[in-house]
Coordinates of C-alpha atoms (C1' of nucleotides) in Angstrom, one line a residue:
Chain A
M3 CA -2.7 52.1 -91.4
P4 CA -5.8 52.8 -89.2
K5 CA -5.2 55.7 -86.7
P6 CA -6.6 56.1 -83.2
L7 CA -9.4 58.5 -82.8
V8 CA -9.5 61.3 -80.2
I9 CA -12.8 62.9 -79.4
V10 CA -13.1 66.3 -77.8
E11 CA -16.2 68.4 -77.1
S12 CA -15.5 71.6 -79.0
P13 CA -14.6 71.8 -82.7
T14 CA -12.2 74.6 -82.0
K15 CA -10.1 72.4 -79.9
V16 CA -9.6 69.9 -82.8
K17 CA -7.3 72.1 -84.7
T18 CA -5.0 72.8 -81.8
I19 CA -4.9 69.2 -80.6
S20 CA -4.2 67.9 -84.2
K21 CA -1.2 70.1 -84.4
I22 CA 0.1 68.7 -81.1
L23 CA -0.7 64.9 -81.9
G24 CA 0.3 65.1 -85.6
S25 CA -0.9 62.9 -88.3
E26 CA -0.8 59.8 -86.3
Y27 CA -4.1 60.6 -84.8
I28 CA -7.5 61.6 -86.0
V29 CA -9.1 64.2 -83.8
K30 CA -12.9 64.9 -84.0
S31 CA -15.4 66.7 -81.8
S32 CA -18.8 65.6 -80.5
V33 CA -19.9 69.3 -80.4
G34 CA -21.3 69.0 -76.9
H35 CA -23.8 66.3 -75.6
I36 CA -24.8 63.6 -78.1
R37 CA -27.6 61.7 -76.0
D38 CA -30.2 63.0 -73.6
L39 CA -33.6 62.2 -72.2
P40 CA -36.3 62.3 -74.9
R41 CA -37.2 66.0 -75.5
N42 CA -40.9 65.3 -76.0
T43 CA -43.5 62.6 -76.2
K44 CA -42.9 62.2 -79.9
S45 CA -39.1 61.3 -79.4
I46 CA -39.8 58.4 -77.0
P47 CA -38.9 55.2 -78.9
A48 CA -41.9 53.0 -79.7
E49 CA -40.6 50.1 -77.6
Y50 CA -41.3 52.2 -74.4
T51 CA -44.6 53.6 -75.2
K52 CA -46.6 50.6 -73.8
E53 CA -44.8 50.8 -70.4
E54 CA -45.3 53.3 -67.6
I55 CA -42.8 56.1 -67.9
L56 CA -42.2 59.0 -65.6
W57 CA -41.7 62.4 -66.9
G58 CA -41.5 61.0 -70.5
A59 CA -38.0 59.8 -69.9
V60 CA -37.5 57.5 -66.8
K61 CA -38.6 53.9 -66.1
P62 CA -40.0 53.7 -62.6
S63 CA -37.9 50.6 -61.7
E64 CA -34.4 51.8 -60.5
F65 CA -35.0 55.2 -62.2
E66 CA -33.5 53.9 -65.4
N67 CA -33.1 56.6 -67.8
I68 CA -34.2 56.3 -71.5
Y69 CA -31.6 58.1 -73.6
V70 CA -32.1 59.0 -77.2
I71 CA -29.9 60.6 -79.8
P72 CA -31.6 63.8 -80.7
E73 CA -32.4 64.3 -84.3
D74 CA -29.8 67.0 -85.0
R75 CA -27.0 65.1 -83.3
K76 CA -27.5 62.0 -85.5
K77 CA -25.2 63.1 -88.2
V78 CA -22.3 63.6 -85.9
V79 CA -22.8 60.4 -84.2
K80 CA -22.9 58.5 -87.4
E81 CA -19.7 60.1 -88.6
L82 CA -17.9 59.4 -85.2
R83 CA -19.2 55.8 -85.3
E84 CA -17.7 55.0 -88.8
L85 CA -14.3 56.5 -87.6
A86 CA -14.4 54.6 -84.3
D87 CA -15.1 51.3 -86.1
K88 CA -11.9 51.6 -87.9
A89 CA -9.8 53.0 -85.1
P90 CA -7.6 50.7 -83.0
D91 CA -8.2 52.9 -80.0
V92 CA -10.7 55.6 -79.1
Y93 CA -9.5 58.4 -76.7
L94 CA -12.4 60.2 -75.0
A95 CA -10.9 63.7 -74.3
T96 CA -14.1 65.3 -73.2
D97 CA -13.9 68.0 -70.4
D98 CA -12.6 67.2 -67.0
D99 CA -15.8 67.7 -65.1
R100 CA -19.2 65.9 -64.4
E101 CA -20.7 66.8 -67.8
G102 CA -17.6 65.9 -69.6
E103 CA -17.6 62.4 -68.0
A104 CA -21.1 62.0 -69.0
I105 CA -20.5 62.9 -72.5
A106 CA -17.6 60.3 -72.6
Y107 CA -20.0 57.7 -71.3
H108 CA -22.7 58.5 -73.8
L109 CA -20.1 58.3 -76.5
K110 CA -19.1 55.0 -75.5
E111 CA -22.7 53.8 -75.6
A112 CA -23.8 55.5 -78.8
L113 CA -20.7 54.6 -80.7
E114 CA -21.2 51.0 -79.5
L115 CA -17.4 50.7 -78.8
K116 CA -16.5 47.1 -78.3
K117 CA -13.0 47.8 -76.9
E118 CA -12.9 49.8 -73.7
P119 CA -12.1 53.5 -74.7
K120 CA -9.4 55.4 -73.2
R121 CA -10.5 58.3 -71.0
I122 CA -8.0 61.2 -71.1
K123 CA -8.1 64.7 -69.4
F124 CA -6.4 67.9 -69.7
N125 CA -7.5 71.3 -68.5
E126 CA -5.2 73.3 -70.7
I127 CA -4.3 72.5 -74.4
T128 CA -0.5 72.5 -74.4
E129 CA 1.8 69.9 -75.7
P130 CA 3.0 68.5 -72.4
A131 CA -0.5 68.3 -71.0
V132 CA -1.9 66.5 -74.0
L133 CA 0.9 64.2 -74.5
N134 CA 1.0 63.4 -70.8
A135 CA -2.8 62.6 -71.0
I136 CA -2.3 60.3 -73.9
E137 CA 0.4 58.5 -72.0
N138 CA -1.7 58.1 -68.8
P139 CA -5.2 57.1 -69.9
E140 CA -7.9 56.3 -67.4
V141 CA -11.2 54.5 -67.5
I142 CA -14.5 56.3 -67.4
D143 CA -15.5 57.2 -63.9
I144 CA -18.9 55.5 -63.2
G145 CA -19.3 57.4 -59.9
K146 CA -19.1 60.7 -61.8
F147 CA -21.6 59.4 -64.5
K148 CA -24.1 58.2 -61.8
S149 CA -23.8 61.6 -60.2
Y150 CA -24.5 63.3 -63.5
E151 CA -27.6 60.9 -63.9
A152 CA -28.8 61.9 -60.6
R153 CA -28.5 65.5 -61.4
R154 CA -30.2 65.0 -64.9
T155 CA -33.0 63.1 -63.5
L156 CA -33.7 65.2 -60.5
D157 CA -33.9 68.3 -62.8
R158 CA -36.4 66.4 -65.0
M159 CA -38.4 65.4 -62.0
I160 CA -38.7 68.9 -60.4
G161 CA -39.5 70.6 -63.8
Y162 CA -42.0 68.1 -64.9
E163 CA -43.8 67.5 -61.7
I164 CA -44.3 71.1 -60.8
S165 CA -44.6 73.0 -64.1
P166 CA -47.9 71.4 -65.2
K167 CA -49.5 72.4 -61.9
L168 CA -48.1 76.0 -62.2
R169 CA -49.4 76.1 -65.8
D170 CA -52.9 75.2 -64.7
L171 CA -52.9 78.4 -62.7
G172 CA -50.7 80.7 -64.7
G173 CA -51.5 79.6 -68.3
A174 CA -48.9 79.0 -71.0
F175 CA -45.4 80.5 -71.0
I176 CA -44.8 79.9 -67.4
S177 CA -42.7 77.0 -65.8
T178 CA -40.3 76.3 -63.1
G179 CA -37.3 74.2 -62.2
R180 CA -34.4 73.9 -59.9
V181 CA -32.8 76.9 -61.6
Q182 CA -35.6 79.0 -62.9
G183 CA -37.6 79.0 -59.6
P184 CA -34.9 80.5 -57.4
A185 CA -33.9 83.0 -60.2
I186 CA -37.6 84.2 -60.4
R187 CA -37.8 84.4 -56.5
L188 CA -34.7 86.6 -56.5
I189 CA -36.4 89.1 -58.8
V190 CA -39.7 89.0 -56.9
E191 CA -38.1 89.4 -53.6
K192 CA -35.9 92.3 -54.8
E193 CA -39.2 94.0 -55.9
E194 CA -40.9 93.5 -52.7
E195 CA -37.9 94.9 -50.9
R196 CA -38.2 97.9 -53.1
L197 CA -41.9 98.2 -52.3
R198 CA -41.6 97.9 -48.6
F199 CA -38.6 100.5 -48.7
V200 CA -39.2 103.7 -46.8
R201 CA -37.3 106.7 -48.1
S202 CA -35.4 108.9 -45.6
K203 CA -34.5 112.6 -46.0
Y204 CA -31.1 113.9 -45.2
F205 CA -29.1 116.9 -46.1
E206 CA -25.7 117.4 -47.7
I207 CA -23.9 120.7 -47.3
E208 CA -21.0 122.0 -49.3
A209 CA -19.0 125.1 -49.0
T210 CA -16.7 126.9 -51.5
C211 CA -13.6 127.8 -49.7
K212 CA -10.8 130.3 -50.6
T213 CA -7.3 130.8 -49.4
S214 CA -5.0 133.5 -50.8
D215 CA -4.5 131.8 -54.1
I216 CA -6.9 129.0 -54.5
E217 CA -10.7 128.1 -54.5
F218 CA -12.0 124.6 -53.6
V219 CA -15.2 122.9 -52.4
A220 CA -15.4 121.1 -49.1
N221 CA -18.3 119.1 -47.7
L222 CA -19.7 119.3 -44.1
K223 CA -18.5 116.3 -42.2
S224 CA -19.5 116.9 -38.5
V225 CA -21.1 119.2 -36.1
K226 CA -20.9 119.1 -32.3
G227 CA -18.2 116.4 -32.7
N228 CA -20.5 113.8 -34.5
R229 CA -20.6 113.0 -38.1
I230 CA -23.6 114.2 -39.9
A231 CA -25.9 111.4 -41.1
S232 CA -25.8 110.1 -44.6
S233 CA -27.7 107.5 -46.6
K234 CA -26.0 104.7 -44.6
D235 CA -27.3 105.9 -41.4
F236 CA -30.8 104.8 -42.1
D237 CA -32.4 101.3 -42.4
K238 CA -34.8 100.1 -45.0
K239 CA -37.7 101.2 -42.9
G240 CA -36.4 104.8 -42.5
K241 CA -35.2 104.2 -39.0
K242 CA -32.2 106.2 -37.8
I243 CA -29.6 103.5 -36.8
N244 CA -26.5 105.3 -35.7
K245 CA -26.6 106.9 -32.3
D246 CA -23.4 108.9 -32.7
R247 CA -24.5 110.6 -35.9
E248 CA -26.1 114.1 -36.2
Y249 CA -29.4 113.7 -38.1
I250 CA -29.7 117.4 -39.0
S251 CA -33.2 118.9 -39.8
E252 CA -33.9 121.5 -42.5
K253 CA -33.9 124.1 -39.7
D254 CA -30.4 123.0 -38.5
C255 CA -29.4 123.0 -42.1
N256 CA -30.4 126.6 -42.6
E257 CA -28.7 127.7 -39.5
I258 CA -25.5 126.0 -40.3
L259 CA -25.4 127.6 -43.7
K260 CA -25.9 131.1 -42.1
I261 CA -22.9 130.3 -39.8
L262 CA -20.8 129.1 -42.6
N263 CA -21.5 132.1 -44.8
S264 CA -20.6 134.6 -42.0
G265 CA -17.7 132.6 -40.3
S266 CA -14.0 132.4 -40.9
A267 CA -12.3 129.0 -40.7
K268 CA -8.9 127.5 -40.5
T269 CA -7.5 124.1 -41.3
S270 CA -7.4 121.9 -38.3
K271 CA -6.2 118.5 -39.2
I272 CA -4.3 117.2 -42.2
K273 CA -3.9 113.5 -42.4
E274 CA -2.1 111.3 -44.9
T275 CA -2.8 107.6 -44.9
P276 CA -1.1 105.1 -47.3
R277 CA -3.5 103.3 -49.6
S278 CA -3.0 100.4 -51.9
G279 CA -4.8 99.2 -54.9
K280 CA -5.1 95.6 -55.6
P281 CA -4.8 94.2 -59.3
P282 CA -8.0 92.7 -60.7
K283 CA -8.4 88.9 -60.7
P284 CA -8.2 86.9 -63.9
L285 CA -11.6 86.6 -65.7
K286 CA -14.1 83.8 -65.6
T287 CA -17.5 83.8 -67.4
T288 CA -19.3 85.9 -64.9
S289 CA -16.6 88.5 -64.2
L290 CA -16.0 88.8 -67.9
Q291 CA -19.8 89.5 -68.4
S292 CA -19.6 92.1 -65.6
S293 CA -16.5 93.9 -66.9
A294 CA -17.9 93.9 -70.4
R295 CA -21.2 95.3 -69.1
N296 CA -19.4 98.1 -67.0
N297 CA -16.7 99.0 -69.3
L298 CA -18.1 98.4 -72.8
G299 CA -21.9 98.4 -72.2
F300 CA -22.3 94.9 -73.6
Q301 CA -25.1 92.6 -72.4
P302 CA -24.1 89.2 -71.3
R303 CA -25.5 87.6 -74.5
K304 CA -23.4 89.9 -76.7
T305 CA -20.3 89.4 -74.5
M306 CA -20.6 85.7 -75.0
S307 CA -21.1 85.8 -78.8
V308 CA -18.1 88.1 -79.3
A309 CA -15.9 85.9 -76.9
Q310 CA -17.0 82.9 -79.0
K311 CA -15.7 84.6 -82.1
L312 CA -12.3 85.4 -80.4
Y313 CA -12.2 81.8 -79.1
Q314 CA -12.8 80.4 -82.6
E315 CA -10.1 82.7 -84.0
G316 CA -7.7 81.1 -81.5
L317 CA -7.2 84.5 -79.7
I318 CA -8.5 83.5 -76.3
T319 CA -9.0 80.4 -74.1
Y320 CA -12.4 79.0 -73.5
M321 CA -14.9 81.5 -72.4
R322 CA -17.4 79.2 -70.5
T323 CA -15.4 78.7 -67.3
D324 CA -15.8 79.0 -63.5
S325 CA -12.1 79.2 -62.8
I326 CA -9.8 82.0 -62.4
R327 CA -6.7 79.8 -62.3
L328 CA -4.0 80.9 -64.8
S329 CA -1.8 78.2 -66.2
E330 CA 2.1 78.4 -65.8
I331 CA 2.3 79.3 -69.4
A332 CA -0.2 82.3 -69.0
I333 CA 1.8 83.5 -65.9
K334 CA 5.0 83.3 -67.9
A335 CA 3.5 85.2 -70.8
A336 CA 2.1 87.9 -68.7
R337 CA 5.4 88.4 -66.7
K338 CA 7.3 88.5 -70.0
Y339 CA 5.1 91.2 -71.4
I340 CA 5.3 93.1 -68.1
S341 CA 9.1 93.0 -68.0
E342 CA 9.4 94.1 -71.5
N343 CA 6.9 97.0 -71.4
F344 CA 7.1 98.2 -67.7
T345 CA 9.7 98.7 -65.0
K346 CA 11.0 95.9 -62.8
D347 CA 8.9 97.4 -60.0
H348 CA 5.8 96.4 -61.9
L349 CA 6.6 92.8 -61.8
P350 CA 6.2 91.0 -58.5
N351 CA 9.0 88.7 -57.3
E352 CA 6.5 85.8 -57.2
P353 CA 3.5 85.4 -59.5
N354 CA 0.2 86.5 -58.2
L355 CA -1.9 83.4 -57.5
Y356 CA -5.6 83.3 -57.4
G357 CA -7.8 80.6 -56.0
D358 CA -11.1 79.2 -57.0
N359 CA -14.2 79.3 -54.9
K360 CA -15.4 75.8 -53.7
N361 CA -18.3 75.6 -56.2
A362 CA -16.0 75.7 -59.1
Q363 CA -15.5 72.6 -61.2
A364 CA -12.5 74.2 -62.9
A365 CA -12.5 72.0 -66.1
H366 CA -10.9 75.0 -67.9
E367 CA -8.5 77.7 -66.8
A368 CA -9.3 81.5 -66.7
I369 CA -10.3 83.4 -69.7
R370 CA -7.2 84.9 -71.1
P371 CA -5.2 85.6 -74.4
S372 CA -4.3 82.2 -75.7
G373 CA -0.8 80.9 -76.3
D374 CA 2.6 81.2 -74.6
V375 CA 3.2 84.7 -76.0
F376 CA 0.2 87.0 -75.6
T377 CA -0.8 88.9 -78.9
E378 CA -1.1 92.5 -78.1
P379 CA -4.4 94.3 -78.9
K380 CA -2.6 96.6 -81.4
E381 CA -1.5 93.6 -83.4
L382 CA -5.1 92.9 -84.1
L383 CA -5.7 96.3 -85.7
G384 CA -5.2 94.8 -89.3
K385 CA -7.9 92.4 -88.7
Y386 CA -10.3 94.3 -86.5
K387 CA -11.1 97.9 -86.5
E388 CA -10.4 99.9 -83.3
D389 CA -14.0 100.5 -82.6
S390 CA -15.1 96.9 -83.1
D391 CA -16.5 94.7 -80.5
E392 CA -13.9 92.1 -81.0
Y393 CA -11.1 94.5 -80.5
K394 CA -12.6 96.1 -77.4
L395 CA -13.4 92.8 -75.7
Y396 CA -10.0 91.2 -76.5
S397 CA -8.2 94.4 -75.1
L398 CA -10.2 94.1 -71.9
I399 CA -9.2 90.4 -71.6
F400 CA -5.6 91.2 -72.4
N401 CA -5.5 94.1 -70.0
V402 CA -7.2 92.3 -67.0
T403 CA -5.0 89.2 -67.5
V404 CA -1.8 91.1 -67.7
A405 CA -2.8 93.4 -64.8
S406 CA -3.6 90.5 -62.6
Q407 CA 0.1 89.7 -62.6
M408 CA 1.4 93.1 -61.9
T409 CA 2.1 94.7 -58.6
E410 CA -0.3 96.7 -56.4
A411 CA -0.6 100.5 -56.9
K412 CA 0.6 102.6 -53.9
G413 CA -1.0 105.9 -53.1
I414 CA -1.6 108.4 -50.3
T415 CA -5.0 109.5 -49.3
K416 CA -4.9 113.0 -48.0
S417 CA -7.6 114.4 -45.9
I418 CA -8.0 118.0 -44.9
E419 CA -10.3 119.2 -42.1
I420 CA -11.4 122.9 -41.9
E421 CA -13.0 123.9 -38.6
L422 CA -15.3 126.7 -37.5
E423 CA -16.2 127.5 -33.9
D424 CA -19.8 128.0 -33.0
G425 CA -21.7 128.2 -29.8
T426 CA -24.6 126.0 -31.0
F427 CA -23.1 123.6 -33.7
G428 CA -19.5 124.0 -33.0
P429 CA -17.1 122.7 -33.8
I430 CA -18.3 122.6 -37.4
V431 CA -15.9 120.5 -39.5
L432 CA -15.7 120.6 -43.3
G433 CA -13.7 118.0 -45.0
I434 CA -12.0 117.3 -48.4
S435 CA -9.9 114.3 -49.4
G436 CA -8.3 112.7 -52.4
T437 CA -5.8 110.2 -53.3
T438 CA -2.6 110.7 -55.3
W439 CA -1.0 107.6 -56.7
V440 CA 2.7 107.5 -55.9
F441 CA 3.4 104.2 -57.8
G442 CA 1.0 103.1 -60.4
G443 CA 1.6 99.4 -60.4
Y444 CA -1.1 97.6 -62.4
R445 CA -2.9 101.0 -62.7
D446 CA -0.2 102.0 -65.3
L447 CA -2.0 99.4 -67.6
I448 CA -5.6 99.8 -66.5
K449 CA -7.3 102.4 -64.6
D450 CA -10.6 102.1 -62.9
L451 CA -12.9 104.3 -65.0
S452 CA -15.3 105.0 -62.4
E453 CA -12.8 106.5 -60.0
K454 CA -12.7 110.3 -59.9
S455 CA -9.7 112.0 -58.8
Q456 CA -9.6 115.4 -57.1
E457 CA -6.8 117.8 -57.1
L458 CA -6.2 118.7 -53.5
P459 CA -5.2 122.2 -52.5
D460 CA -1.8 122.5 -50.9
L461 CA -2.6 123.6 -47.3
T462 CA -1.0 123.2 -44.0
E463 CA -2.5 123.2 -40.5
G464 CA -3.6 126.5 -39.2
D465 CA -4.1 128.1 -42.6
L466 CA -7.0 130.7 -42.6
I467 CA -9.8 129.8 -44.9
D468 CA -12.6 132.2 -46.2
I469 CA -15.9 130.6 -47.0
I470 CA -17.3 132.5 -49.9
N471 CA -20.5 130.5 -50.5
S472 CA -22.3 127.5 -49.1
S473 CA -25.4 125.6 -50.2
S474 CA -27.4 122.5 -49.0
E475 CA -29.0 119.7 -51.0
E476 CA -32.0 117.7 -49.9
K477 CA -31.3 114.0 -50.4
F478 CA -33.3 110.8 -50.1
T479 CA -32.1 107.2 -49.5
T480 CA -33.0 105.0 -52.3
P481 CA -34.3 101.5 -52.4
P482 CA -32.0 98.7 -53.8
N483 CA -31.7 98.5 -57.5
R484 CA -33.5 95.8 -59.4
Y485 CA -31.4 93.1 -60.7
S486 CA -30.0 93.5 -64.2
S487 CA -29.3 90.5 -66.3
T488 CA -25.7 90.8 -65.3
S489 CA -26.2 91.2 -61.6
L490 CA -28.7 88.4 -61.5
I491 CA -26.2 86.0 -63.1
N492 CA -23.6 87.1 -60.5
K493 CA -26.0 86.4 -57.7
L494 CA -27.0 82.9 -59.2
E495 CA -23.3 82.0 -59.4
E496 CA -22.8 83.0 -55.8
L497 CA -25.5 80.7 -54.9
G498 CA -24.2 77.9 -56.9
I499 CA -27.2 78.0 -59.3
G500 CA -26.7 77.4 -63.0
R501 CA -23.4 76.9 -64.8
P502 CA -21.3 79.1 -67.1
S503 CA -22.8 77.5 -70.2
T504 CA -26.4 78.3 -69.1
Y505 CA -26.3 81.8 -67.6
V506 CA -27.5 83.6 -70.6
S507 CA -30.2 81.1 -71.4
I508 CA -31.4 81.2 -67.9
I509 CA -32.3 84.9 -68.3
E510 CA -33.9 84.1 -71.6
S511 CA -36.0 81.3 -70.2
I512 CA -37.6 83.5 -67.6
T513 CA -38.3 86.6 -69.9
S514 CA -42.0 85.8 -69.9
V515 CA -42.4 86.7 -66.3
F516 CA -40.7 90.1 -66.2
I517 CA -41.0 93.3 -68.1
N518 CA -38.7 96.3 -69.0
S519 CA -35.2 96.0 -70.4
E520 CA -32.4 93.6 -69.6
S521 CA -30.9 96.2 -67.4
S522 CA -33.7 96.3 -64.9
L523 CA -35.7 93.1 -64.3
K524 CA -39.1 93.9 -63.0
P525 CA -41.4 90.9 -62.3
R526 CA -44.9 90.8 -63.8
I527 CA -47.7 90.1 -61.3
L528 CA -47.8 86.5 -62.6
A529 CA -44.3 86.0 -61.2
I530 CA -45.2 87.6 -57.9
A531 CA -48.3 85.3 -57.6
M532 CA -46.2 82.3 -58.6
I533 CA -43.7 82.7 -55.9
N534 CA -46.1 83.9 -53.1
N535 CA -49.2 81.9 -53.7
F536 CA -47.9 78.8 -55.3
M537 CA -44.3 78.1 -54.7
K538 CA -43.9 79.3 -51.1
P539 CA -47.0 77.6 -49.7
Y540 CA -46.7 74.4 -51.6
F541 CA -43.3 73.8 -53.1
D542 CA -41.0 76.0 -50.9
L543 CA -38.1 73.5 -51.0
Y544 CA -37.7 74.0 -54.7
I545 CA -37.1 77.8 -54.4
D546 CA -34.8 77.4 -51.4
Y547 CA -31.6 79.4 -52.3
E548 CA -29.5 76.6 -50.8
F549 CA -31.2 73.8 -52.8
S550 CA -28.6 73.5 -55.6
K551 CA -25.7 73.6 -53.1
L552 CA -27.4 70.8 -51.1
M553 CA -27.9 68.9 -54.3
E554 CA -24.2 69.2 -55.1
D555 CA -23.4 67.7 -51.6
E556 CA -25.6 64.8 -52.4
L557 CA -24.0 64.3 -55.8
D558 CA -20.6 64.3 -54.2
K559 CA -21.7 61.6 -51.9
I560 CA -22.9 59.5 -55.0
L561 CA -19.6 60.1 -56.7
E562 CA -17.5 58.8 -53.6
S563 CA -19.8 55.9 -52.9
N564 CA -18.8 52.3 -53.1
N565 CA -21.9 51.6 -55.1
P566 CA -22.8 54.7 -57.1
E567 CA -25.7 53.2 -58.8
E568 CA -27.3 52.2 -55.6
A569 CA -26.6 55.7 -54.0
K570 CA -28.2 57.2 -57.1
V571 CA -31.3 55.1 -56.8
K572 CA -31.6 56.0 -53.1
F573 CA -31.1 59.7 -53.7
L574 CA -33.8 59.7 -56.4
E575 CA -36.2 57.6 -54.4
D576 CA -35.8 60.1 -51.5
S577 CA -36.3 63.0 -53.9
Y578 CA -39.3 61.5 -55.5
S579 CA -41.2 60.8 -52.2
K580 CA -40.4 64.3 -51.1
I581 CA -41.8 65.9 -54.2
K582 CA -44.9 63.5 -54.2
K583 CA -45.6 64.8 -50.7
H584 CA -45.5 68.3 -51.9
I585 CA -47.7 67.5 -54.8
E586 CA -50.2 65.8 -52.4
G587 CA -50.2 68.8 -50.1
Y588 CA -50.9 70.9 -53.1
E589 CA -53.8 68.7 -54.5
N590 CA -55.5 68.4 -51.2
A591 CA -55.3 72.0 -50.2
Chain B
dC9 C1' -85.0 70.2 -86.8
dA10 C1' -81.2 73.0 -85.2
dG11 C1' -78.6 74.3 -81.5
dT12 C1' -76.6 73.5 -76.9
dG13 C1' -73.8 71.3 -73.5
dA14 C1' -71.9 67.4 -70.8
dG15 C1' -68.5 63.9 -70.9
dC16 C1' -64.7 61.7 -72.9
dG17 C1' -60.2 61.1 -74.8
dA18 C1' -56.0 62.3 -77.5
dG19 C1' -52.2 65.0 -77.8
dC20 C1' -49.2 68.7 -76.5
dT21 C1' -46.0 70.9 -73.1
dT22 C1' -42.7 71.5 -69.2
dC23 C1' -36.6 70.5 -66.7
dC24 C1' -30.8 71.5 -67.0
dG25 C1' -26.4 71.2 -69.3
dC26 C1' -22.9 70.7 -73.3
dT27 C1' -21.7 72.4 -78.0
dT28 C1' -22.2 75.5 -82.7
dG29 C1' -24.3 77.7 -86.5
dA30 C1' -28.6 78.5 -89.0
dC31 C1' -32.4 81.1 -88.4
dT32 C1' -35.4 85.3 -87.7
dT33 C1' -36.3 90.2 -86.3

DNA sequence: CAGTGAGCGAGCTTCCGCTTGACTT
């Protein structure tokens, strides 16, 4: 008996889905895209080499794309075609987003399916979700495919129109595109911000205080009823921006020290304010990269490759996602773990729900331990060593996921003020504060490692304090940090530029224009010239930080149009005439 | 006669996004 064929994108999914569908179905994967525009002139089919072709890939009439099966994808396509020929039905179960729809369409074409394939979608791999999808097949959404084509062609257009001009000026190893351009601009503008930055001097004063039985250090907070200025009270040009701050001079500083050293003080105000700590949000690609960078010291590339291993072992859900949504199953598993390992006060009455931002395509759920019962990190210790990258990253994913479903931490922040009277500067106020957590909530599972807690002395108002020593420190405001690969990726995501599957490769594609390590991206002069002397005067539109978001709006219109093909052609015509104007402006300058 | 240089044409590269695993350093 011939069996129906189900095609997914990722080989790892094949095993799980086979288990659900049983032996009645054959499940295979396309391993990503299987057709694309020709990569180079050599791969353009001979039949087209006589015609006029734009950007080595597109026929000028109606912007019809020439698609080819790249050499390294031919094997998988051949295999799938043989299976499809025998199958009574082909189910295309590619991801439920724009690229997934495109892969489905390309499969239909490349496999030369005679019978209309069944398009099915699920964004979590569970028995009900998969079975429900099989029972409710749809057809390929042409609107989505056309919006994909518009995106694909526009990217080729921008890259291949502008890059050669840029290369004429900058030599090999430099190129631009919808994503690369703004990414390089971010790095360049950060550097310029640093160069323009004017450092400002301010002072910090601290005093060692003593009561009958305890010694502690307090910081100078205010003089003459005004808070003393700190780094936040200067702008980037060194201007003093807060009228009600005391900008103390070195002379003031020395006088205050003298007063402190000779004076006696007493506690004036003790304030207790409640404080709550919110649990972390579930993880998506960018926040996983940030957490792994901050807590484990992993660079994004390393994080992704370790996560890939965990995914292929079936330990976590898909690691390239822009969604922080947890499925019902995940929430149940987290709540079960919490109720079995913590008190009932650690479990909120209702699950904590987290929403996605509006750029998200949300084809997958958040990154979390897989399954309906989470594997505890310690259960992995037979498989991985405690200091292995896999164990550390899995623990992080486990902890953040469970913590996201726990209750808030409740604490009290206590602040103590110590006052000295003085004719010139008085009242001089020293302060000390710290938080004690009354109820740990999620913090009983994970603690913010960067947080330092301070033991507070037990004082009451009116206590006499001896100041036994005081000192001052000259401080300077610091320019904003350069981007690291992690912070650049976060910024790109915020701007809607790039996708989870490409963040790491974006950084790698622009390495030729910056120097130093991954942790501090410093532009080469070539990059600065590219942005200021080439892109800004002639091609400003293509480094606009909003460009990708505006493109997405246009793609949505194509998707919703009654005639997506016509809408696509119109969009590309407009885009082409715009870029031709920019090119003309550059050539005639 | 050898060496120089102008002019011409052929051929190459470049984009973004989806997947691994083979490859090098």
